[in-house]
Coordinates of C-alpha atoms in Angstrom, one line a residue:
Chain A
M1 CA 10.7 31.8 7.0
S2 CA 7.7 32.6 4.4
Q3 CA 8.1 29.3 3.0
N4 CA 6.4 27.9 6.5
L5 CA 3.3 30.4 5.5
T6 CA 3.1 28.2 2.5
K7 CA 3.5 25.1 3.1
K8 CA 1.5 22.5 1.1
F9 CA -0.5 19.1 2.1
A10 CA 1.2 15.7 2.0
V11 CA -0.9 12.7 3.0
V12 CA 0.5 10.8 5.1
L13 CA -0.5 7.2 5.7
A14 CA -0.1 6.7 9.4
S15 CA -0.6 2.9 11.3
G16 CA 0.1 4.6 14.6
G17 CA 3.3 2.7 14.8
M18 CA 6.7 3.8 15.2
D19 CA 7.7 3.8 11.5
S20 CA 4.4 5.6 10.2
C21 CA 5.6 8.4 13.4
V22 CA 9.0 8.9 11.9
T23 CA 7.4 8.9 8.2
A24 CA 5.3 11.6 9.9
S25 CA 8.0 13.5 11.2
I26 CA 10.1 13.7 8.0
A27 CA 6.9 14.9 6.4
S28 CA 6.2 17.5 8.3
Q29 CA 9.6 19.3 7.9
K30 CA 8.6 20.3 4.5
Y31 CA 4.3 19.9 4.6
E32 CA 1.2 20.4 6.3
L33 CA -0.1 16.9 7.3
A34 CA -3.2 15.5 6.0
M35 CA -3.2 12.2 7.8
L36 CA -4.9 9.0 6.9
H37 CA -5.8 5.6 9.1
L38 CA -6.6 2.3 8.1
N39 CA -9.2 0.1 10.5
Y40 CA -9.2 -3.2 8.8
G41 CA -10.1 -5.5 11.7
Q42 CA -6.7 -5.6 13.1
R43 CA -6.4 -7.0 16.8
T44 CA -5.0 -4.1 18.6
E45 CA -7.4 -1.6 15.8
N46 CA -8.8 0.4 18.9
R47 CA -5.2 0.7 20.6
E48 CA -3.5 1.5 16.9
L49 CA -6.2 4.3 16.6
K50 CA -5.6 6.3 19.4
A51 CA -2.0 6.1 18.4
F52 CA -2.6 7.8 15.0
N53 CA -5.0 10.1 16.8
D54 CA -2.3 11.0 19.2
L55 CA 0.1 11.3 16.5
A56 CA -2.2 13.5 14.4
E57 CA -2.7 16.2 17.3
Y58 CA 0.9 16.3 17.9
F59 CA 1.5 16.9 13.9
N60 CA -0.9 19.1 14.3
A61 CA -2.8 17.8 11.3
K62 CA -5.0 19.9 9.2
I63 CA -7.5 16.8 8.4
K64 CA -7.4 13.4 8.9
L65 CA -9.7 10.3 7.4
I66 CA -10.3 7.1 9.4
L67 CA -11.3 4.3 6.8
D68 CA -12.8 1.3 7.6
T69 CA -12.9 -1.8 5.7
D70 CA -13.3 -5.5 5.5
L71 CA -11.3 -6.5 2.5
F72 CA -8.6 -7.7 4.0
R73 CA -10.8 -10.0 6.2
R74 CA -12.5 -11.2 3.2
I75 CA -10.4 -11.5 1.0
G76 CA -8.6 -13.5 3.3
N77 CA -11.1 -15.8 4.7
S78 CA -11.5 -16.9 0.9
S79 CA -8.4 -19.4 0.1
L80 CA -8.2 -21.3 -2.8
T81 CA -9.4 -24.5 -0.4
D82 CA -12.7 -22.7 -0.1
L83 CA -13.4 -22.2 -3.6
K84 CA -17.2 -23.7 -3.5
M85 CA -17.7 -21.7 -0.5
V86 CA -20.0 -18.4 -1.4
V87 CA -18.9 -15.4 0.5
T88 CA -21.8 -13.3 1.5
E89 CA -22.0 -11.1 4.3
A90 CA -19.3 -9.4 6.9
D91 CA -19.5 -10.6 10.3
L92 CA -18.2 -6.6 11.1
K93 CA -18.0 -7.8 14.6
S94 CA -15.0 -9.9 14.2
K95 CA -11.8 -8.8 15.1
E96 CA -9.8 -11.8 14.1
I97 CA -6.9 -11.0 12.1
P98 CA -7.0 -12.0 8.7
S99 CA -5.0 -16.1 8.8
S100 CA -3.6 -15.1 5.2
Y101 CA -1.5 -13.0 3.6
V102 CA -3.3 -10.4 1.7
P103 CA -1.6 -9.9 -1.6
F104 CA -1.9 -6.8 -3.3
R105 CA -2.6 -5.2 -0.2
N106 CA -0.4 -2.0 -0.5
A107 CA -2.0 -1.5 -3.9
N108 CA -5.5 -1.1 -2.4
I109 CA -4.1 1.2 0.6
L110 CA -2.5 3.5 -1.9
S111 CA -5.3 3.8 -4.2
M112 CA -7.4 4.9 -1.1
A113 CA -4.9 7.4 -0.7
V114 CA -4.3 8.9 -4.0
S115 CA -8.1 9.4 -4.8
W116 CA -8.1 11.5 -1.1
A117 CA -4.6 13.5 -2.1
E118 CA -6.5 14.3 -5.3
T119 CA -9.6 15.2 -3.9
I120 CA -7.4 17.4 -1.0
G121 CA -5.1 18.9 -3.8
A122 CA -2.3 16.9 -1.5
K123 CA 0.5 16.7 -4.0
K124 CA 2.4 14.1 -1.8
I125 CA 1.9 10.5 -0.1
F126 CA 4.1 9.3 2.5
I127 CA 4.0 5.8 3.6
G128 CA 7.0 4.3 5.7
A129 CA 7.2 1.5 3.9
V130 CA 10.4 -0.6 4.2
E131 CA 12.1 -3.1 1.9
E132 CA 13.8 -5.0 4.6
D133 CA 10.2 -6.3 5.9
A134 CA 9.5 -7.4 2.4
S135 CA 10.2 -11.1 2.5
G136 CA 7.2 -12.7 0.4
Y137 CA 5.2 -9.5 0.1
P138 CA 6.2 -7.6 -3.3
D139 CA 4.2 -5.0 -2.7
C140 CA 6.6 -3.5 -0.2
R141 CA 9.4 -3.3 -2.4
K142 CA 10.8 -0.1 -4.1
I143 CA 10.3 -1.0 -7.6
F144 CA 6.5 -1.4 -6.8
Y145 CA 6.2 2.5 -5.3
E146 CA 8.3 3.4 -8.7
K147 CA 5.8 1.1 -11.0
F148 CA 2.7 3.0 -8.7
N149 CA 3.8 6.4 -9.6
E150 CA 4.0 5.4 -13.0
L151 CA 0.0 4.2 -12.7
I152 CA -0.8 8.0 -10.5
K153 CA 0.4 9.7 -13.8
V154 CA -2.1 7.9 -16.2
G155 CA -4.9 7.4 -14.1
T156 CA -5.5 10.9 -12.8
K157 CA -5.9 14.3 -14.2
P158 CA -3.6 15.7 -16.2
S159 CA -2.7 18.5 -14.1
T160 CA -2.5 16.3 -11.2
E161 CA 1.0 15.8 -9.6
I162 CA 0.8 13.5 -7.0
K163 CA 3.9 11.5 -6.1
I164 CA 4.2 8.7 -3.2
E165 CA 7.4 9.1 -1.0
T166 CA 8.8 6.4 0.7
P167 CA 11.9 7.8 3.1
L168 CA 12.3 4.8 5.2
I169 CA 12.1 2.1 2.3
S170 CA 16.3 1.2 2.9
M171 CA 16.6 1.6 6.0
K172 CA 17.1 -0.7 8.9
K173 CA 14.7 -0.6 11.9
Y174 CA 17.8 0.9 14.0
E175 CA 18.1 3.6 11.4
I176 CA 14.6 4.5 11.6
I177 CA 15.0 5.0 15.3
K178 CA 18.1 7.2 15.2
K179 CA 16.5 9.2 12.5
G180 CA 13.2 9.7 14.6
I181 CA 15.6 10.8 17.6
E182 CA 17.3 13.5 15.4
L183 CA 13.9 14.9 14.3
N184 CA 12.2 14.2 17.9
S185 CA 9.7 11.7 16.9
P186 CA 7.0 11.0 19.3
F187 CA 7.9 7.3 19.9
H188 CA 6.4 7.3 23.4
L189 CA 2.5 7.9 21.3
T190 CA 3.1 5.0 19.0
W191 CA 1.9 1.2 19.3
S192 CA 3.4 -1.4 17.5
C193 CA 2.6 -4.8 19.6
Y194 CA 0.1 -7.0 18.0
K195 CA -1.5 -9.0 21.1
N196 CA -2.3 -6.1 23.9
E197 CA -3.6 -3.1 23.8
E198 CA -2.8 -1.9 27.7
T199 CA 1.1 -2.7 27.6
A200 CA 2.7 -3.9 25.2
C201 CA 3.8 -7.5 25.7
G202 CA 7.6 -7.2 24.2
V203 CA 7.4 -10.7 22.6
C204 CA 5.2 -10.8 19.6
D205 CA 6.8 -10.4 16.5
S206 CA 6.1 -6.5 16.3
C207 CA 7.3 -5.9 20.0
A208 CA 10.6 -7.7 19.2
L209 CA 11.2 -6.5 15.9
R210 CA 10.5 -2.7 17.5
L211 CA 13.1 -3.8 20.5
R212 CA 15.9 -5.1 18.9
G213 CA 15.8 -2.1 16.8
F214 CA 15.7 0.2 20.0
Q215 CA 18.5 -1.9 21.7
Q216 CA 20.6 -2.0 18.1
A217 CA 20.1 1.9 18.1
G218 CA 21.0 2.1 22.0
V219 CA 18.3 4.3 22.8
V220 CA 15.7 3.5 25.6
D221 CA 12.5 2.9 23.8
P222 CA 9.8 5.0 25.9
I223 CA 6.8 2.9 26.0
P224 CA 5.9 0.7 28.7
Y225 CA 6.9 -3.0 28.2
K226 CA 5.3 -6.0 29.9
T227 CA 8.9 -7.6 29.4
Q228 CA 12.0 -6.6 27.9
P229 CA 13.8 -9.2 26.1
N230 CA 17.5 -8.9 25.2
Y231 CA 17.1 -8.8 21.3
L232 CA 20.9 -8.2 20.9
Chain B
M1 CA -14.3 -31.2 -25.2
S2 CA -12.0 -31.8 -22.7
Q3 CA -11.1 -28.1 -22.5
N4 CA -14.2 -27.3 -21.2
L5 CA -13.4 -30.0 -18.2
T6 CA -9.9 -27.9 -17.2
K7 CA -11.8 -24.5 -17.4
K8 CA -9.4 -21.6 -15.8
F9 CA -11.0 -19.1 -13.3
A10 CA -11.4 -15.8 -14.1
V11 CA -12.6 -13.0 -12.0
V12 CA -15.6 -10.8 -13.2
L13 CA -16.0 -7.4 -11.8
A14 CA -20.0 -7.3 -12.5
S15 CA -22.1 -4.5 -11.2
G16 CA -24.9 -5.4 -12.7
G17 CA -25.2 -3.3 -15.8
M18 CA -25.5 -4.4 -19.4
D19 CA -21.7 -3.8 -19.8
S20 CA -20.7 -6.1 -17.4
C21 CA -22.9 -8.7 -18.3
V22 CA -21.5 -8.8 -22.0
T23 CA -18.2 -8.9 -20.2
A24 CA -19.4 -12.0 -18.2
S25 CA -20.6 -13.6 -21.5
I26 CA -17.2 -12.9 -22.8
A27 CA -15.8 -14.2 -19.8
S28 CA -17.6 -17.4 -19.9
Q29 CA -16.7 -18.4 -23.5
K30 CA -13.3 -19.9 -22.2
Y31 CA -13.3 -19.5 -17.9
E32 CA -15.7 -20.6 -15.0
L33 CA -16.3 -17.1 -13.3
A34 CA -15.4 -15.5 -10.2
M35 CA -17.9 -12.8 -9.7
L36 CA -17.0 -9.6 -7.8
H37 CA -19.9 -6.8 -7.0
L38 CA -18.8 -3.9 -5.2
N39 CA -21.6 -2.0 -2.7
Y40 CA -20.6 1.8 -2.4
G41 CA -24.0 3.8 -1.2
Q42 CA -25.1 4.1 -4.8
R43 CA -28.9 5.0 -4.9
T44 CA -29.9 2.0 -6.6
E45 CA -27.4 -0.2 -4.4
N46 CA -30.1 -3.1 -3.9
R47 CA -31.5 -3.4 -7.1
E48 CA -28.0 -3.5 -8.3
L49 CA -27.4 -6.3 -6.0
K50 CA -30.2 -8.1 -7.3
A51 CA -28.9 -8.1 -10.6
F52 CA -25.5 -9.3 -10.1
N53 CA -26.7 -12.1 -7.9
D54 CA -29.1 -13.1 -11.2
L55 CA -26.0 -12.9 -13.0
A56 CA -24.4 -14.6 -11.2
E57 CA -27.0 -17.4 -10.7
Y58 CA -27.5 -17.3 -15.0
F59 CA -23.6 -17.4 -15.3
N60 CA -23.4 -20.2 -12.7
A61 CA -20.4 -18.5 -11.1
K62 CA -18.4 -20.9 -9.2
I63 CA -17.9 -18.2 -6.3
K64 CA -18.7 -14.8 -5.6
L65 CA -17.5 -11.9 -3.8
I66 CA -19.5 -9.1 -2.5
L67 CA -17.7 -6.4 -0.8
D68 CA -18.6 -3.1 0.9
T69 CA -17.1 -0.1 1.0
D70 CA -17.8 3.0 2.2
L71 CA -14.4 4.7 0.8
F72 CA -16.4 6.1 -2.1
R73 CA -18.7 8.3 -0.3
R74 CA -15.9 9.3 2.4
I75 CA -13.5 10.7 -0.2
G76 CA -16.8 12.3 -2.5
N77 CA -17.5 14.5 0.9
S78 CA -14.3 15.5 1.7
S79 CA -13.2 18.5 -1.2
L80 CA -10.7 21.3 -1.0
T81 CA -13.4 23.2 0.3
D82 CA -14.0 21.4 3.3
L83 CA -10.0 21.4 4.1
K84 CA -10.6 22.0 7.8
M85 CA -13.4 19.4 8.6
V86 CA -12.4 16.6 10.5
V87 CA -14.2 13.3 8.8
T88 CA -14.2 11.0 11.8
E89 CA -17.2 8.2 11.6
A90 CA -18.8 7.2 8.3
D91 CA -22.6 7.4 8.5
L92 CA -23.1 3.7 7.3
K93 CA -26.8 3.9 6.4
S94 CA -26.7 6.7 4.0
K95 CA -28.0 5.7 0.6
E96 CA -26.9 9.3 -0.9
I97 CA -24.9 8.7 -4.0
P98 CA -21.1 10.8 -3.7
S99 CA -21.6 14.4 -4.8
S100 CA -18.4 14.6 -6.3
Y101 CA -16.5 12.5 -8.8
V102 CA -13.8 10.4 -7.1
P103 CA -10.3 10.0 -8.8
F104 CA -8.7 7.4 -8.7
R105 CA -11.7 5.1 -8.2
N106 CA -11.2 2.3 -10.9
A107 CA -7.4 1.7 -8.9
N108 CA -9.5 1.2 -5.8
I109 CA -11.8 -1.7 -7.8
L110 CA -8.8 -3.1 -9.4
S111 CA -6.8 -3.4 -6.4
M112 CA -9.4 -5.4 -4.4
A113 CA -9.9 -7.7 -7.7
V114 CA -6.2 -8.5 -7.8
S115 CA -6.3 -9.4 -4.3
W116 CA -9.4 -11.9 -4.5
A117 CA -7.8 -13.1 -7.7
E118 CA -4.2 -14.3 -6.3
T119 CA -6.2 -15.6 -3.7
I120 CA -8.5 -17.7 -5.6
G121 CA -5.7 -18.4 -8.4
A122 CA -7.6 -16.5 -10.9
K123 CA -5.5 -15.7 -13.7
K124 CA -7.6 -13.1 -15.7
I125 CA -9.6 -10.1 -14.3
F126 CA -12.2 -9.1 -16.8
I127 CA -14.0 -5.3 -16.4
G128 CA -16.3 -4.2 -18.9
A129 CA -14.7 -0.4 -19.1
V130 CA -15.7 1.7 -22.0
E131 CA -13.1 4.1 -23.2
E132 CA -15.7 6.6 -24.8
D133 CA -17.6 6.6 -21.6
A134 CA -13.9 8.0 -20.1
S135 CA -14.6 11.9 -20.8
G136 CA -12.7 13.7 -17.5
Y137 CA -12.4 9.5 -15.9
P138 CA -8.7 9.2 -16.7
D139 CA -8.7 5.4 -15.3
C140 CA -11.3 4.4 -17.7
R141 CA -8.6 4.4 -20.2
K142 CA -6.6 1.9 -22.3
I143 CA -3.2 2.8 -21.3
F144 CA -4.3 3.3 -17.5
Y145 CA -5.1 -0.8 -17.6
E146 CA -2.0 -1.5 -19.3
K147 CA -0.2 0.5 -16.7
F148 CA -2.4 -1.4 -14.0
N149 CA -1.2 -4.7 -15.7
E150 CA 2.9 -3.9 -15.2
L151 CA 2.1 -2.9 -11.3
I152 CA 0.3 -6.4 -11.1
K153 CA 3.6 -7.9 -12.5
V154 CA 6.0 -6.0 -9.9
G155 CA 3.3 -6.2 -7.1
T156 CA 2.4 -10.1 -6.6
K157 CA 4.5 -12.9 -6.6
P158 CA 6.6 -13.9 -9.6
S159 CA 4.8 -17.0 -9.6
T160 CA 1.7 -15.6 -10.4
E161 CA 0.4 -14.2 -13.8
I162 CA -2.9 -11.8 -13.3
K163 CA -3.6 -10.1 -16.2
I164 CA -6.7 -7.7 -16.7
E165 CA -8.9 -8.1 -19.7
T166 CA -11.0 -5.2 -21.0
P167 CA -12.9 -6.6 -24.2
L168 CA -15.3 -4.0 -24.4
I169 CA -13.0 -0.8 -24.0
S170 CA -12.8 0.3 -27.4
M171 CA -16.6 -0.1 -28.5
K172 CA -19.7 2.0 -28.9
K173 CA -22.6 1.0 -26.7
Y174 CA -24.5 -0.1 -29.6
E175 CA -21.4 -2.5 -30.6
I176 CA -21.6 -4.0 -27.2
I177 CA -25.5 -4.3 -27.5
K178 CA -25.0 -6.4 -30.7
K179 CA -22.0 -8.4 -29.3
G180 CA -24.2 -9.8 -26.5
I181 CA -26.9 -10.2 -28.7
E182 CA -24.9 -12.7 -30.6
L183 CA -23.7 -14.4 -27.2
N184 CA -27.1 -14.5 -25.7
S185 CA -26.4 -12.3 -22.9
P186 CA -29.2 -12.1 -20.7
F187 CA -29.9 -8.7 -20.4
H188 CA -33.3 -9.1 -19.1
L189 CA -31.6 -9.5 -15.9
T190 CA -29.4 -6.4 -15.7
W191 CA -30.3 -2.8 -14.4
S192 CA -29.0 -0.1 -15.8
C193 CA -31.3 3.0 -13.8
Y194 CA -29.7 5.6 -11.7
K195 CA -32.8 6.5 -10.1
N196 CA -35.5 3.7 -9.7
E197 CA -35.4 -0.2 -8.4
E198 CA -38.7 -1.2 -9.6
T199 CA -39.5 0.2 -13.2
A200 CA -36.1 1.8 -15.0
C201 CA -37.0 5.7 -15.5
G202 CA -35.9 5.9 -19.3
V203 CA -34.6 9.4 -18.9
C204 CA -31.7 9.4 -15.9
D205 CA -27.8 9.3 -17.6
S206 CA -27.6 6.0 -17.3
C207 CA -31.3 5.1 -19.0
A208 CA -30.3 7.1 -21.9
L209 CA -27.3 5.8 -22.4
R210 CA -28.5 2.5 -22.9
L211 CA -31.9 3.0 -24.4
R212 CA -29.9 5.0 -27.0
G213 CA -27.7 2.0 -27.6
F214 CA -30.6 -0.2 -28.2
Q215 CA -32.1 1.9 -30.3
Q216 CA -29.1 2.5 -32.4
A217 CA -28.9 -1.8 -32.0
G218 CA -32.2 -1.6 -33.6
V219 CA -32.8 -4.0 -30.6
V220 CA -35.4 -3.7 -28.2
D221 CA -34.4 -3.7 -24.5
P222 CA -36.1 -6.5 -22.6
I223 CA -36.4 -4.2 -19.2
P224 CA -39.5 -2.6 -18.4
Y225 CA -39.3 1.6 -18.6
K226 CA -42.1 4.1 -17.5
T227 CA -41.2 5.9 -20.6
Q228 CA -38.8 4.9 -24.1
P229 CA -38.2 8.3 -25.6
N230 CA -36.3 8.2 -28.4
Y231 CA -32.9 9.0 -28.2
L232 CA -32.0 8.5 -32.2

């Protein structure tokens, strides 16, 4: 079809986990991919980056951008109790995960994505946000993305049309997995474990949510685990 | 007055230039200051940082946060013509100013500020944005800040009340200077020159706008210049 020859670009925010993998599958049905990844000092940063690069290769991304930020760690470290602490230089070597929740985190990530999207001429930004995961995280809710789309309209050139797409926003984990199976998503390339970089632990929050999803979907997770408890 | 004993915190975004100086003066009338500065690889980064630190000391900021980002340079480098270029690692040593305008830049800066404000419990974020400067920069307009305030409402905890304040948004440069004189703003500590870090050049865009403002206000700019053309 000639449509394939004139495919437009879409930015896909990809952590390297299964949600972003399925999101990339969905986006790639209609768009060439411009894939964006953020290193923010997460414990399994190197493994996630490998997953991102593997996914970018799999989806034949035409362009990728890997950004580094110490913002979340810096903000996470400055809490109300540290009000008198003068925060100065970052310790870029620290691999510790931020101890505290970072408010408005997705606004930061989306702002970066919009800057990039306008620069490269992409009209869509895909993010694998899931409202179900949003307990206590106001910037994971559908209404937040609707409002953000309004902000983009007034904050970019009149000729610019950029819209954030959240295809998974109302789905459960097992539905995301079923969607991924349907689209032949390369789950074997993804990484979700917060703890290990070699073999997924199977017991951290992220592994547990993922494994339960696969078990509920009745599908075997293709990545190796140290242990696979029954989460049903 | 007892009001002074119970002053609330406000975040002030401060580049170290004269607009952020006057903005800090305005904010300090009602609030204790939490001052936020961003190093983004600008040519006079070190001199601006010194101005920021001098202002923070002058205003007796209770807390300050200095963030580093390579986002603007990275985004600025990836233009439509470089679509096939795979952008990988940052060159953190480069001091070059981004060659291209970075769209949605203020959304990035404000998002950082909101994350910090919610973390430290500040209820206001002051930014010295001026709509007059906004030619071609949609994210400098009043409507952008109004929309951003709506985004904050849906993107932060229900108990959180953070509002962005733009006290200079409708002012001309000379009005900002008059306001600063009225409030005893420490203009002698500020830095605006894009070119030099020792003595302001007097001829770059930023020096020209500043000097013209002082000349229009009929006030002598207290910082030294290599040359001071008549801009009236």
